[in-house]
Coordinates of C-alpha atoms in Angstrom, one line a residue:
Chain A
X1 CA -19.1 -3.8 18.5
X2 CA -20.2 -3.0 21.5
X3 CA -23.5 -4.5 21.4
X4 CA -21.4 -7.8 19.0
X5 CA -19.0 -8.7 21.5
X6 CA -20.2 -10.9 23.8
X7 CA -22.0 -12.9 20.9
X8 CA -18.6 -13.6 20.0
X9 CA -16.9 -14.0 22.6
X10 CA -20.1 -15.9 23.6
X11 CA -19.7 -18.4 20.6
X12 CA -16.0 -19.1 20.6
X13 CA -16.4 -19.6 23.9
X14 CA -19.0 -22.3 23.2
X15 CA -15.9 -24.4 21.7
X16 CA -13.1 -24.5 24.0
X17 CA -11.9 -28.1 23.2
X18 CA -11.9 -27.8 19.9
X19 CA -9.4 -24.1 20.7
X20 CA -7.0 -26.2 22.1
X21 CA -7.3 -29.0 19.9
X22 CA -6.5 -26.2 17.1
X23 CA -4.2 -24.4 18.8
X24 CA -1.9 -27.2 20.7
X25 CA -1.3 -28.8 16.4
X26 CA -0.3 -25.6 15.0
X27 CA 2.4 -25.1 17.9
X28 CA 3.3 -29.0 17.9
X29 CA 3.9 -28.3 13.8
X30 CA 6.0 -25.8 13.9
X31 CA 8.0 -27.6 17.0
X32 CA 8.2 -30.5 14.9
X33 CA 9.1 -28.5 11.5
X34 CA 10.6 -25.8 12.5
X35 CA 12.0 -25.5 16.0
X36 CA 13.5 -28.5 16.0
X37 CA 15.9 -28.6 13.1
X38 CA 17.0 -25.2 13.7
X39 CA 17.8 -26.2 17.5
X40 CA 19.8 -29.7 16.1
X41 CA 21.6 -27.3 13.6
X42 CA 22.8 -25.5 16.5
X43 CA 22.8 -28.1 19.1
X44 CA 25.1 -30.5 15.7
X45 CA 27.5 -27.3 15.4
X46 CA 28.4 -27.7 18.8
X47 CA 28.1 -31.4 20.0
X48 CA 32.2 -31.6 19.8
X49 CA 32.8 -28.1 21.8
X50 CA 32.9 -24.8 20.5
X51 CA 36.6 -25.3 19.1
X52 CA 35.0 -27.5 16.9
X53 CA 32.5 -25.1 15.9
X54 CA 35.1 -22.3 14.9
X55 CA 37.5 -24.9 13.3
X56 CA 34.6 -25.8 10.8
X57 CA 33.8 -22.3 9.9
X58 CA 37.7 -21.0 10.2
X59 CA 39.2 -23.1 7.6
X60 CA 39.6 -21.1 4.7
X61 CA 37.0 -23.1 2.1
X62 CA 34.6 -22.7 4.6
X63 CA 35.5 -19.1 4.9
X64 CA 36.1 -18.6 1.3
X65 CA 32.4 -19.4 0.6
X66 CA 30.8 -17.0 3.6
X67 CA 32.8 -14.6 1.1
X68 CA 31.1 -15.9 -1.8
X69 CA 27.5 -15.9 -0.2
X70 CA 28.3 -12.4 1.0
X71 CA 29.7 -11.2 -2.7
X72 CA 26.9 -12.6 -5.3
X73 CA 24.1 -11.7 -2.2
X74 CA 25.4 -8.0 -1.7
X75 CA 24.8 -7.7 -5.7
X76 CA 21.5 -9.8 -6.7
X77 CA 20.1 -7.8 -4.2
X78 CA 21.1 -4.4 -5.0
X79 CA 19.9 -5.7 -8.4
X80 CA 17.4 -6.4 -7.5
X81 CA 16.3 -3.4 -5.9
X82 CA 17.3 -1.1 -8.6
X83 CA 15.4 -3.4 -11.7
X84 CA 13.0 -4.2 -8.5
X85 CA 12.0 -0.6 -8.1
X86 CA 11.8 0.5 -12.6
X87 CA 9.6 -2.2 -13.4
X88 CA 6.7 -1.5 -10.3
X89 CA 7.5 2.3 -11.1
X90 CA 7.8 1.3 -15.1
X91 CA 3.9 -0.7 -14.1
X92 CA 2.3 1.8 -11.7
X93 CA 2.7 4.7 -13.4
X94 CA 2.3 4.0 -17.4
X95 CA 0.0 2.2 -19.3
X96 CA 1.8 0.8 -21.8
X97 CA 1.2 -2.0 -25.0
X98 CA 2.7 -5.5 -23.0
X99 CA 2.4 -4.0 -19.6
X100 CA 0.8 -7.4 -18.6
X101 CA 2.8 -9.4 -19.8
X102 CA 5.4 -7.9 -17.9
X103 CA 3.7 -7.7 -14.5
X104 CA 3.6 -12.5 -15.5
X105 CA 7.3 -12.1 -16.4
X106 CA 7.9 -10.9 -13.5
X107 CA 7.0 -13.8 -11.8
X108 CA 9.0 -16.6 -14.2
X109 CA 11.2 -17.3 -11.7
X110 CA 8.6 -18.6 -9.1
X111 CA 7.5 -20.7 -11.2
X112 CA 10.7 -22.5 -12.3
X113 CA 12.3 -25.2 -11.2
X114 CA 16.0 -22.8 -9.8
X115 CA 17.3 -25.8 -11.6
X116 CA 16.6 -24.8 -15.1
X117 CA 17.1 -21.5 -14.1
X118 CA 20.6 -23.0 -13.8
X119 CA 20.5 -24.6 -16.5
X120 CA 19.7 -21.9 -18.3
X121 CA 22.4 -19.6 -18.0
X122 CA 24.6 -23.2 -18.9
X123 CA 23.2 -23.6 -22.6
X124 CA 23.5 -20.2 -22.8
X125 CA 26.7 -19.5 -21.6
X126 CA 28.8 -22.1 -21.0
X127 CA 31.3 -24.0 -23.4
X128 CA 29.1 -25.6 -25.6
X129 CA 26.3 -22.9 -25.2
X130 CA 25.1 -20.2 -27.5
X131 CA 27.4 -17.0 -26.8
X132 CA 29.9 -19.2 -23.5
X133 CA 32.2 -20.4 -27.0
X134 CA 32.8 -16.2 -27.6
X135 CA 32.5 -14.8 -24.4
X136 CA 35.1 -17.7 -23.2
X137 CA 38.0 -16.8 -26.5
X138 CA 37.0 -13.2 -25.3
X139 CA 37.9 -14.0 -21.8
X140 CA 35.2 -14.1 -19.5
X141 CA 34.6 -17.3 -17.9
X142 CA 30.4 -16.8 -16.6
X143 CA 29.8 -21.3 -15.8
X144 CA 31.8 -21.8 -12.8
X145 CA 33.2 -19.0 -11.7
X146 CA 31.0 -15.9 -9.6
X147 CA 28.6 -14.1 -12.6
X148 CA 27.0 -17.6 -13.9
X149 CA 26.4 -18.0 -9.5
X150 CA 25.9 -14.4 -9.6
X151 CA 23.4 -14.7 -12.4
X152 CA 21.9 -17.6 -11.2
X153 CA 21.0 -16.1 -8.3
X154 CA 19.5 -12.7 -9.5
X155 CA 17.4 -15.0 -11.6
X156 CA 15.9 -17.0 -8.6
X157 CA 15.0 -13.8 -6.8
X158 CA 14.1 -11.4 -9.9
X159 CA 10.6 -11.1 -8.6
X160 CA 10.8 -10.4 -4.9
X161 CA 11.8 -6.5 -4.9
X162 CA 9.3 -5.8 -7.0
X163 CA 6.6 -8.2 -6.3
X164 CA 6.3 -6.0 -2.6
X165 CA 5.7 -2.2 -4.5
X166 CA 3.7 -3.3 -7.2
X167 CA 0.5 -3.7 -5.6
X168 CA 1.7 -0.6 -2.8
X169 CA 2.6 0.8 -5.6
X170 CA -0.4 0.5 -7.4
X171 CA -2.9 1.0 -3.3
X172 CA -0.5 4.6 -4.2
X173 CA -2.0 5.4 -6.9
X174 CA -0.5 8.7 -9.2
X175 CA -2.1 11.3 -7.0
X176 CA 1.4 12.4 -5.2
X177 CA 3.3 12.7 -8.0
X178 CA 0.9 14.3 -10.4
X179 CA 0.7 16.7 -7.5
X180 CA 3.8 17.4 -6.9
X181 CA 4.2 18.3 -10.6
X182 CA 2.0 21.4 -10.2
X183 CA 4.2 22.3 -7.3
X184 CA 7.1 22.5 -9.7
X185 CA 9.5 19.2 -8.9
X186 CA 11.9 17.7 -11.8
X187 CA 11.7 13.3 -12.9
X188 CA 14.1 13.3 -10.4
X189 CA 13.2 15.0 -7.1
X190 CA 9.9 13.3 -7.1
X191 CA 11.5 10.3 -7.1
X192 CA 14.0 10.7 -4.4
X193 CA 11.5 13.2 -2.3
X194 CA 7.9 11.0 -2.2
X195 CA 7.5 8.4 -4.4
X196 CA 10.5 6.1 -3.4
X197 CA 10.0 7.8 0.6
X198 CA 6.4 6.1 -0.3
X199 CA 7.4 2.9 -0.8
X200 CA 10.8 3.0 1.9
X201 CA 9.1 0.5 4.0
X202 CA 7.9 -1.4 0.9
X203 CA 11.1 -1.6 -0.2
X204 CA 13.0 -2.8 3.2
X205 CA 11.3 -6.0 3.1
X206 CA 11.3 -7.0 -0.4
X207 CA 15.1 -6.5 0.0
X208 CA 14.9 -8.4 3.3
X209 CA 13.3 -11.4 1.6
X210 CA 15.6 -10.6 -1.8
X211 CA 18.6 -11.1 0.6
X212 CA 17.1 -14.3 2.9
X213 CA 16.7 -15.8 -0.3
X214 CA 20.0 -15.0 -2.4
X215 CA 22.7 -16.7 0.8
X216 CA 20.0 -19.6 0.8
X217 CA 19.9 -20.4 -2.8
X218 CA 21.1 -23.8 -3.3
X219 CA 19.0 -25.3 -6.9
X220 CA 20.5 -23.0 -10.1
X221 CA 23.6 -22.2 -8.2
X222 CA 24.8 -26.1 -7.8
X223 CA 24.1 -25.8 -11.4
X224 CA 26.6 -23.4 -12.4
X225 CA 29.0 -23.0 -9.9
X226 CA 31.3 -26.3 -10.4
X227 CA 31.8 -26.6 -6.7
X228 CA 34.8 -26.0 -7.2
X229 CA 35.9 -25.7 -2.8
X230 CA 37.5 -21.8 -1.8
X231 CA 37.1 -20.4 -5.4
X232 CA 33.0 -21.3 -6.7
X233 CA 31.4 -22.4 -3.5
X234 CA 29.1 -21.2 -1.8
X235 CA 28.2 -21.5 1.7
X236 CA 24.9 -23.6 0.8
X237 CA 27.3 -26.0 -1.9
X238 CA 29.7 -26.5 1.0
X239 CA 28.2 -27.8 3.0
X240 CA 26.4 -30.3 1.0
X241 CA 29.8 -31.5 0.3
X242 CA 31.2 -31.3 4.0
X243 CA 28.2 -33.4 4.7
X244 CA 28.8 -35.6 2.1
X245 CA 31.8 -36.1 3.6
X246 CA 30.7 -37.2 6.2
X247 CA 32.9 -33.9 8.2
X248 CA 29.2 -33.1 10.3
X249 CA 30.8 -30.9 12.8
X250 CA 31.4 -28.2 9.8
X251 CA 28.6 -29.1 7.5
X252 CA 26.8 -27.9 10.9
X253 CA 29.0 -25.3 12.1
X254 CA 28.6 -23.4 8.7
X255 CA 24.9 -24.2 8.7
X256 CA 24.3 -22.4 12.1
X257 CA 26.1 -19.5 11.0
X258 CA 23.9 -19.6 7.9
X259 CA 20.6 -20.5 9.6
X260 CA 21.9 -16.9 11.8
X261 CA 22.2 -14.8 8.8
X262 CA 18.1 -15.8 7.8
X263 CA 17.1 -15.8 11.9
X264 CA 19.1 -11.8 11.8
X265 CA 17.3 -11.5 8.3
X266 CA 13.8 -12.5 10.0
X267 CA 14.2 -10.5 13.0
X268 CA 15.3 -7.6 10.8
X269 CA 12.6 -8.6 8.9
X270 CA 10.0 -8.8 11.9
X271 CA 11.5 -5.4 13.3
X272 CA 10.7 -3.5 10.3
X273 CA 7.0 -4.8 10.4
X274 CA 6.8 -3.2 13.4
X275 CA 8.5 0.0 12.6
X276 CA 6.2 0.6 8.9
X277 CA 3.0 -0.7 10.9
X278 CA 3.0 2.2 13.3
Chain B
X1 CA -4.5 35.6 -14.8
X2 CA -7.2 34.9 -18.6
X3 CA -7.7 31.9 -19.4
X4 CA -8.4 31.1 -23.1
X5 CA -9.6 27.2 -24.1
X6 CA -10.4 27.0 -27.7
X7 CA -12.0 23.9 -28.9
X8 CA -10.5 21.4 -26.6
X9 CA -10.5 18.1 -27.9
X10 CA -9.3 15.0 -25.5
X11 CA -10.2 11.5 -26.2
X12 CA -9.5 8.6 -23.9
X13 CA -9.4 5.7 -25.7
X14 CA -10.1 5.2 -29.8
X15 CA -13.5 5.0 -31.1
X16 CA -15.2 6.7 -28.0
X17 CA -17.2 9.3 -26.7
X18 CA -15.2 12.1 -26.5
X19 CA -14.0 13.2 -22.8
X20 CA -13.8 16.7 -24.9
X21 CA -15.3 17.1 -27.7
X22 CA -14.9 20.8 -29.3
X23 CA -15.4 23.2 -26.0
X24 CA -14.4 26.7 -25.8
X25 CA -14.7 28.9 -23.3
X26 CA -12.8 31.9 -21.1
X27 CA -12.6 32.7 -17.6
X28 CA -10.9 36.3 -16.8
X29 CA -8.5 37.2 -14.6
X30 CA -9.6 37.2 -11.1
X31 CA -12.5 35.1 -11.6
X32 CA -14.4 32.0 -9.3
X33 CA -15.8 30.1 -11.9
X34 CA -17.7 26.6 -11.5
X35 CA -17.0 23.4 -13.8
X36 CA -20.3 22.4 -13.0
X37 CA -22.2 19.1 -14.5
X38 CA -22.7 15.4 -14.6
X39 CA -20.2 12.9 -13.3
X40 CA -18.2 12.1 -16.7
X41 CA -19.3 14.8 -18.1
X42 CA -15.2 16.2 -18.9
X43 CA -14.9 18.8 -16.5
X44 CA -11.6 16.7 -14.8
X45 CA -11.3 16.2 -17.6
X46 CA -10.4 20.6 -18.6
X47 CA -9.4 20.7 -15.6
X48 CA -6.7 18.6 -15.5
X49 CA -6.0 19.5 -19.3
X50 CA -6.0 23.6 -17.9
X51 CA -3.2 21.9 -15.2
X52 CA -0.8 20.1 -17.9
X53 CA -1.5 16.4 -16.4
X54 CA -3.2 15.6 -19.4
X55 CA -2.3 16.8 -23.4
X56 CA -4.5 17.9 -26.1
X57 CA -5.5 16.0 -29.1
X58 CA -6.8 19.5 -30.8
X59 CA -7.3 22.9 -29.8
X60 CA -5.5 25.4 -27.3
X61 CA -5.3 26.6 -23.8
X62 CA -4.1 30.3 -23.8
X63 CA -2.7 31.6 -20.4
X64 CA -3.4 35.5 -20.6
X65 CA -2.7 34.8 -24.3
X66 CA 0.2 32.6 -24.4
X67 CA -0.5 29.3 -25.6
X68 CA 0.3 27.0 -23.1
X69 CA 1.4 23.6 -24.6
X70 CA 4.8 23.5 -25.2
X71 CA 4.5 23.1 -21.5
X72 CA 4.8 20.7 -18.7
X73 CA 2.5 20.9 -15.9
X74 CA 5.9 21.6 -13.9
X75 CA 6.5 24.4 -15.8
X76 CA 2.6 26.3 -16.0
X77 CA 2.2 27.7 -12.5
X78 CA -0.7 26.5 -11.8
X79 CA -2.0 25.4 -8.0
X80 CA -3.6 22.3 -8.0
X81 CA -6.3 20.8 -5.2
X82 CA -6.6 17.2 -6.1
X83 CA -10.1 16.1 -4.6
X84 CA -7.9 13.7 -2.2
X85 CA -5.7 16.1 -2.1
X86 CA -2.7 13.8 -2.0
X87 CA -0.9 15.2 0.4
X88 CA 2.5 13.7 0.8
X89 CA 2.0 11.1 4.0
X90 CA 6.0 11.1 4.7
X91 CA 6.1 14.6 5.3
X92 CA 5.1 16.8 8.1
X93 CA 1.5 19.4 7.2
X94 CA 5.2 22.6 6.8
X95 CA 7.0 20.8 4.8
X96 CA 4.3 20.4 2.3
X97 CA 2.8 22.8 2.0
X98 CA 6.9 24.3 1.9
X99 CA 7.5 21.3 -0.9
X100 CA 5.9 23.7 -3.9
X101 CA 9.2 26.4 -3.5
X102 CA 12.3 22.9 -1.6
X103 CA 12.1 22.0 -5.3
X104 CA 12.6 25.1 -7.5
X105 CA 16.5 25.5 -8.7
X106 CA 19.0 26.5 -7.0
X107 CA 19.0 30.0 -7.7
X108 CA 15.5 30.5 -7.7
X109 CA 15.4 28.6 -3.9
X110 CA 14.5 30.9 -1.0
X111 CA 16.5 30.0 1.9
X112 CA 15.5 27.1 4.0
X113 CA 13.9 29.7 7.2
X114 CA 12.3 31.4 4.7
X115 CA 10.5 28.2 2.9
X116 CA 9.0 27.6 6.6
X117 CA 8.4 31.5 7.0
X118 CA 6.1 31.4 4.6
X119 CA 4.9 28.0 5.2
X120 CA 3.4 28.8 8.3
X121 CA 2.3 32.4 6.7
X122 CA -0.5 30.0 4.8
X123 CA -0.8 27.8 8.2
X124 CA -2.2 30.8 9.3
X125 CA -3.6 31.7 6.1
X126 CA -5.9 28.6 6.1
X127 CA -6.5 28.7 9.8
X128 CA -3.6 26.0 10.5
X129 CA -1.4 27.6 12.9
X130 CA -0.3 25.1 15.7
X131 CA -0.6 22.1 12.6
X132 CA 3.0 22.1 11.7
X133 CA 4.6 19.3 12.6
X134 CA 1.7 17.5 12.2
X135 CA 1.2 14.5 9.1
X136 CA -1.9 14.0 7.2
X137 CA -2.5 11.1 9.0
X138 CA -3.2 12.9 11.6
X139 CA -5.9 15.8 10.5
X140 CA -9.4 16.1 9.6
X141 CA -10.4 16.3 6.1
X142 CA -11.5 19.7 6.3
X143 CA -7.5 20.5 7.8
X144 CA -5.9 18.2 4.9
X145 CA -7.8 19.9 2.4
X146 CA -7.0 22.7 4.4
X147 CA -2.8 21.4 3.8
X148 CA -4.5 21.1 0.2
X149 CA -4.9 24.7 -0.9
X150 CA -2.3 26.1 1.5
X151 CA 0.1 24.1 -0.4
X152 CA -0.9 24.8 -3.4
X153 CA -0.7 28.2 -2.8
X154 CA 2.6 28.4 -1.6
X155 CA 4.3 28.2 -5.5
X156 CA 2.5 32.0 -5.7
X157 CA 0.5 30.1 -8.6
X158 CA -1.8 32.5 -11.4
X159 CA -4.8 30.4 -11.5
X160 CA -5.9 27.8 -8.7
X161 CA -7.3 24.9 -10.0
X162 CA -9.9 22.7 -8.1
X163 CA -11.3 19.4 -8.2
X164 CA -14.1 18.3 -6.1
X165 CA -12.7 20.4 -3.4
X166 CA -15.2 19.8 -1.2
X167 CA -16.9 16.0 -3.0
X168 CA -14.6 13.9 0.4
X169 CA -16.0 15.9 3.6
X170 CA -19.3 15.8 5.6
X171 CA -22.2 18.4 4.4
X172 CA -21.2 20.8 7.9
X173 CA -18.0 20.9 6.8
X174 CA -19.1 21.1 3.2
X175 CA -21.0 24.1 4.0
X176 CA -18.2 26.4 5.9
X177 CA -14.9 25.9 4.3
X178 CA -17.8 26.6 1.0
X179 CA -17.8 29.8 3.0
X180 CA -14.6 30.8 3.1
X181 CA -13.0 29.5 0.1
X182 CA -15.8 32.4 -1.8
X183 CA -13.7 34.6 1.6
X184 CA -10.1 32.9 0.7
X185 CA -10.7 34.0 -3.0
X186 CA -11.4 37.2 -2.3
X187 CA -9.1 38.2 -0.7
X188 CA -6.5 36.7 -2.3
X189 CA -8.0 37.4 -5.6
X190 CA -6.3 34.3 -7.9
X191 CA -8.1 33.1 -11.4
X192 CA -9.6 29.7 -9.7
X193 CA -11.7 27.7 -11.1
X194 CA -13.4 24.6 -9.5
X195 CA -15.3 21.1 -10.4
X196 CA -18.0 19.8 -9.0
X197 CA -21.6 17.6 -9.6
X198 CA -23.7 20.1 -7.0
X199 CA -25.1 22.8 -8.7
X200 CA -25.7 24.0 -5.0
X201 CA -22.4 24.6 -3.8
X202 CA -22.0 25.8 -8.4
X203 CA -24.5 28.4 -7.2
X204 CA -23.6 30.0 -4.1
X205 CA -20.1 30.4 -4.6
X206 CA -19.1 31.3 -8.5
X207 CA -19.4 34.3 -9.8
X208 CA -19.9 33.0 -13.4
X209 CA -20.9 28.4 -13.8
X210 CA -20.5 27.1 -15.7
X211 CA -22.2 23.9 -16.9
X212 CA -20.4 21.6 -19.6
X213 CA -22.4 18.0 -20.8
X214 CA -20.4 15.4 -22.8
X215 CA -17.8 17.7 -23.4
X216 CA -18.7 20.1 -24.3
X217 CA -19.7 23.5 -22.1
X218 CA -23.7 24.0 -22.7
X219 CA -23.6 27.5 -20.7
X220 CA -21.8 29.5 -18.8
X221 CA -23.1 32.4 -16.8
X222 CA -23.4 34.1 -13.2
X223 CA -25.7 32.1 -11.2
X224 CA -28.4 34.3 -10.5
X225 CA -28.3 34.7 -15.3
X226 CA -27.9 31.2 -16.0
X227 CA -31.3 30.2 -13.6
X228 CA -33.5 33.0 -14.6
X229 CA -32.5 32.2 -18.3
X230 CA -31.3 28.6 -19.1
X231 CA -29.3 28.4 -22.5
X232 CA -30.6 25.0 -23.6
X233 CA -32.5 22.8 -22.1
X234 CA -29.9 20.4 -19.9
X235 CA -28.7 23.6 -18.7
X236 CA -32.5 23.3 -17.6
X237 CA -32.9 19.9 -16.4
X238 CA -30.2 19.8 -14.5
X239 CA -30.5 23.0 -12.6
X240 CA -33.1 21.9 -9.9
X241 CA -36.8 19.7 -9.8
X242 CA -37.8 20.5 -13.4
X243 CA -41.4 19.5 -14.9
X244 CA -41.3 18.3 -19.0
X245 CA -45.0 18.8 -20.3
X246 CA -45.5 18.3 -23.5
X247 CA -48.1 21.1 -25.0
X248 CA -49.9 22.3 -28.4
X249 CA -47.2 25.1 -29.1
X250 CA -44.2 21.9 -28.6
X251 CA -42.4 21.4 -25.4
X252 CA -42.9 23.5 -22.6
X253 CA -39.9 23.5 -19.1
X254 CA -42.3 24.4 -16.0
X255 CA -39.5 24.4 -13.1
X256 CA -41.6 22.1 -9.4
X257 CA -41.6 26.3 -7.6
X258 CA -42.8 28.0 -10.1
X259 CA -46.4 25.7 -10.1
X260 CA -48.5 28.2 -8.0
X261 CA -51.4 25.6 -7.4
X262 CA -55.6 26.7 -7.6
X263 CA -59.2 25.8 -7.0
X264 CA -60.4 24.4 -10.0
X265 CA -61.3 26.0 -13.0
X266 CA -58.8 28.2 -13.0
X267 CA -58.7 29.9 -15.6
X268 CA -55.5 29.6 -17.7
X269 CA -54.6 27.2 -15.9
X270 CA -54.5 23.1 -15.8
X271 CA -56.4 21.3 -14.0
X272 CA -55.1 18.5 -12.0
X273 CA -55.3 16.1 -8.4
X274 CA -52.8 15.7 -5.6
X275 CA -51.9 12.5 -5.6
X276 CA -48.5 12.2 -3.3
X277 CA -46.9 14.9 -0.8
X278 CA -44.0 14.9 0.4
X279 CA -42.1 17.6 3.0
X280 CA -38.8 18.2 3.6
X281 CA -38.5 20.3 6.3
X282 CA -39.9 23.7 5.3
X283 CA -40.3 22.5 1.9
X284 CA -43.3 20.8 0.4
X285 CA -42.9 18.4 -3.0
X286 CA -46.6 18.2 -4.1
X287 CA -47.4 15.5 -7.0
X288 CA -49.9 16.1 -9.5
X289 CA -51.7 14.1 -11.9
X290 CA -53.2 16.0 -14.7
X291 CA -56.6 15.2 -17.1
X292 CA -54.0 13.1 -19.4
X293 CA -52.9 11.1 -16.4
X294 CA -49.2 12.5 -16.6
X295 CA -47.4 13.2 -13.3
X296 CA -45.2 17.0 -12.6
X297 CA -44.0 17.8 -9.5
X298 CA -45.0 21.4 -7.7
X299 CA -42.7 22.6 -5.1
X300 CA -43.8 25.2 -2.2
X301 CA -42.8 26.0 1.2
X302 CA -44.9 24.2 3.6
X303 CA -46.8 27.2 5.5
X304 CA -48.7 28.3 1.0
X305 CA -49.9 24.5 1.0
X306 CA -50.8 24.2 4.6
X307 CA -53.2 27.6 3.1
X308 CA -54.5 25.9 0.2
X309 CA -55.7 23.9 2.3
X310 CA -55.5 21.0 0.3
X311 CA -55.0 16.9 0.9
X312 CA -53.9 13.6 -1.2
X313 CA -57.1 13.5 -3.2
X314 CA -58.5 16.8 -3.9
X315 CA -59.1 17.9 -7.6
X316 CA -57.1 21.7 -8.2
X317 CA -56.2 23.1 -10.4
X318 CA -52.0 24.5 -11.4
X319 CA -51.1 27.3 -12.9
X320 CA -47.9 28.0 -14.9
X321 CA -46.2 30.6 -13.1
X322 CA -43.4 31.0 -15.9
X323 CA -42.3 28.7 -18.9
X324 CA -39.4 27.8 -20.5
X325 CA -39.3 26.9 -23.6
X326 CA -36.0 26.5 -25.9

């Protein structure tokens, strides 16, 4: 290294102009496409002062939307965590026919447009859908109700935890679990004392990404929600309605809150990375 | 604990050559046995089958006369040291060593303080006192190896199984640990099987060496006997440098160090020309070309070679001191 580094430093130093140009372009892009819009959201939210902002956020419909978003995120993140751990466990610790098909299927929600995901649930559970009429006859509303929103969110966020865990668990191999088994540990003991601690950072990272997406999902939820104010509107849907009604301050007030949640998630993620990297 | 393996058969992929192909052997109580063979010979599979990490297609494995086919790996009470140690990275050294005791059912689980004391005692045994609070990532390869061994010993296993225990270590640490493992075995008396592809390691360390090839047992014998009386051509060729000669009496195997260099025309010797000399420390490897144009290798001490006065191009005789026929 000591031999190499002066030469490498020299090679880089040869083109400071290029370096500054690239750096400048990158920073400009970040400022223009990321920071500026984010700043505008907050600026608009507070354009008419704190009172207007508070009014927009405290509106009963807005509060219902916030509650629903948090509920949907909480349900889909927990289900996703269980599914992701189970799927990653199955894929990495066992060999079975159809394994590669399962791995491909896990990625499906990433490649399918969220709108299509929403439509699938309408076709299945809608009033004229495959099993919708039977469910409605038995008093279970899925479409234009909370269950549909949860299902649609779960569909689009399905890959997050599994995608984080599979490579981590593949890298770790089966050695630790085998060692635990020869030492007399039961399946649960192996899972909770060996496997889970080994993958906890990857799992938390997946959960945070999943949470960010669950709170922000628009397309799939929009199809199944029915936009019933105070009932089936999540935060993104509520923001859209306010915006379409030219109620900009309220729209941006709720939007800034959603952006804040995303920023908190991002900060947590960076914190985790720093911790996990130690 | 005595271990009997009878006609063990295991195939991983349909239509592939079996990893274990009707292997039988017995390990006596308290014995230290090396499973020696080239890679892919089935020695690791055999070790894993004894531990219960692989099932057998047919055949039986018995611990003290009792068939263990129905016992899961967790119930076999086997101490297994993995090739890459498989230490739990999220636990300290002490927690790693105490793991086997801490996962016991409540009725037989010792109190926490007792588990910790036992772990510390084992760490003393493997010369790692003071390392209790470290994590595996903070240890060297040799230290990890010893933690893995202490962890396996903590459950007071009936048999200790080690998969390539020195494979990932450098030559110096390897030699040290080898001697140390032999001492440890003599002290604790556990029936021990270890897998290796290094013949020197097997011959130096084990009471008996089992040579395994293509899923079958070629021979199991004490090191000296294995070397002096190889039962099959494979064993003969696998242990040390061997020349294979086509003679009127059939195929003959001659070890490189059992060939003497004598003056040309020596009776009962083969006429040869010296074509190459390779000095490897105290030993010299000499390549000889016979009248049939076949080349053989002889090995002798540097002093002995210097005393002969031969050099590349010299005409001489190769006198075979000892030959093996099958």
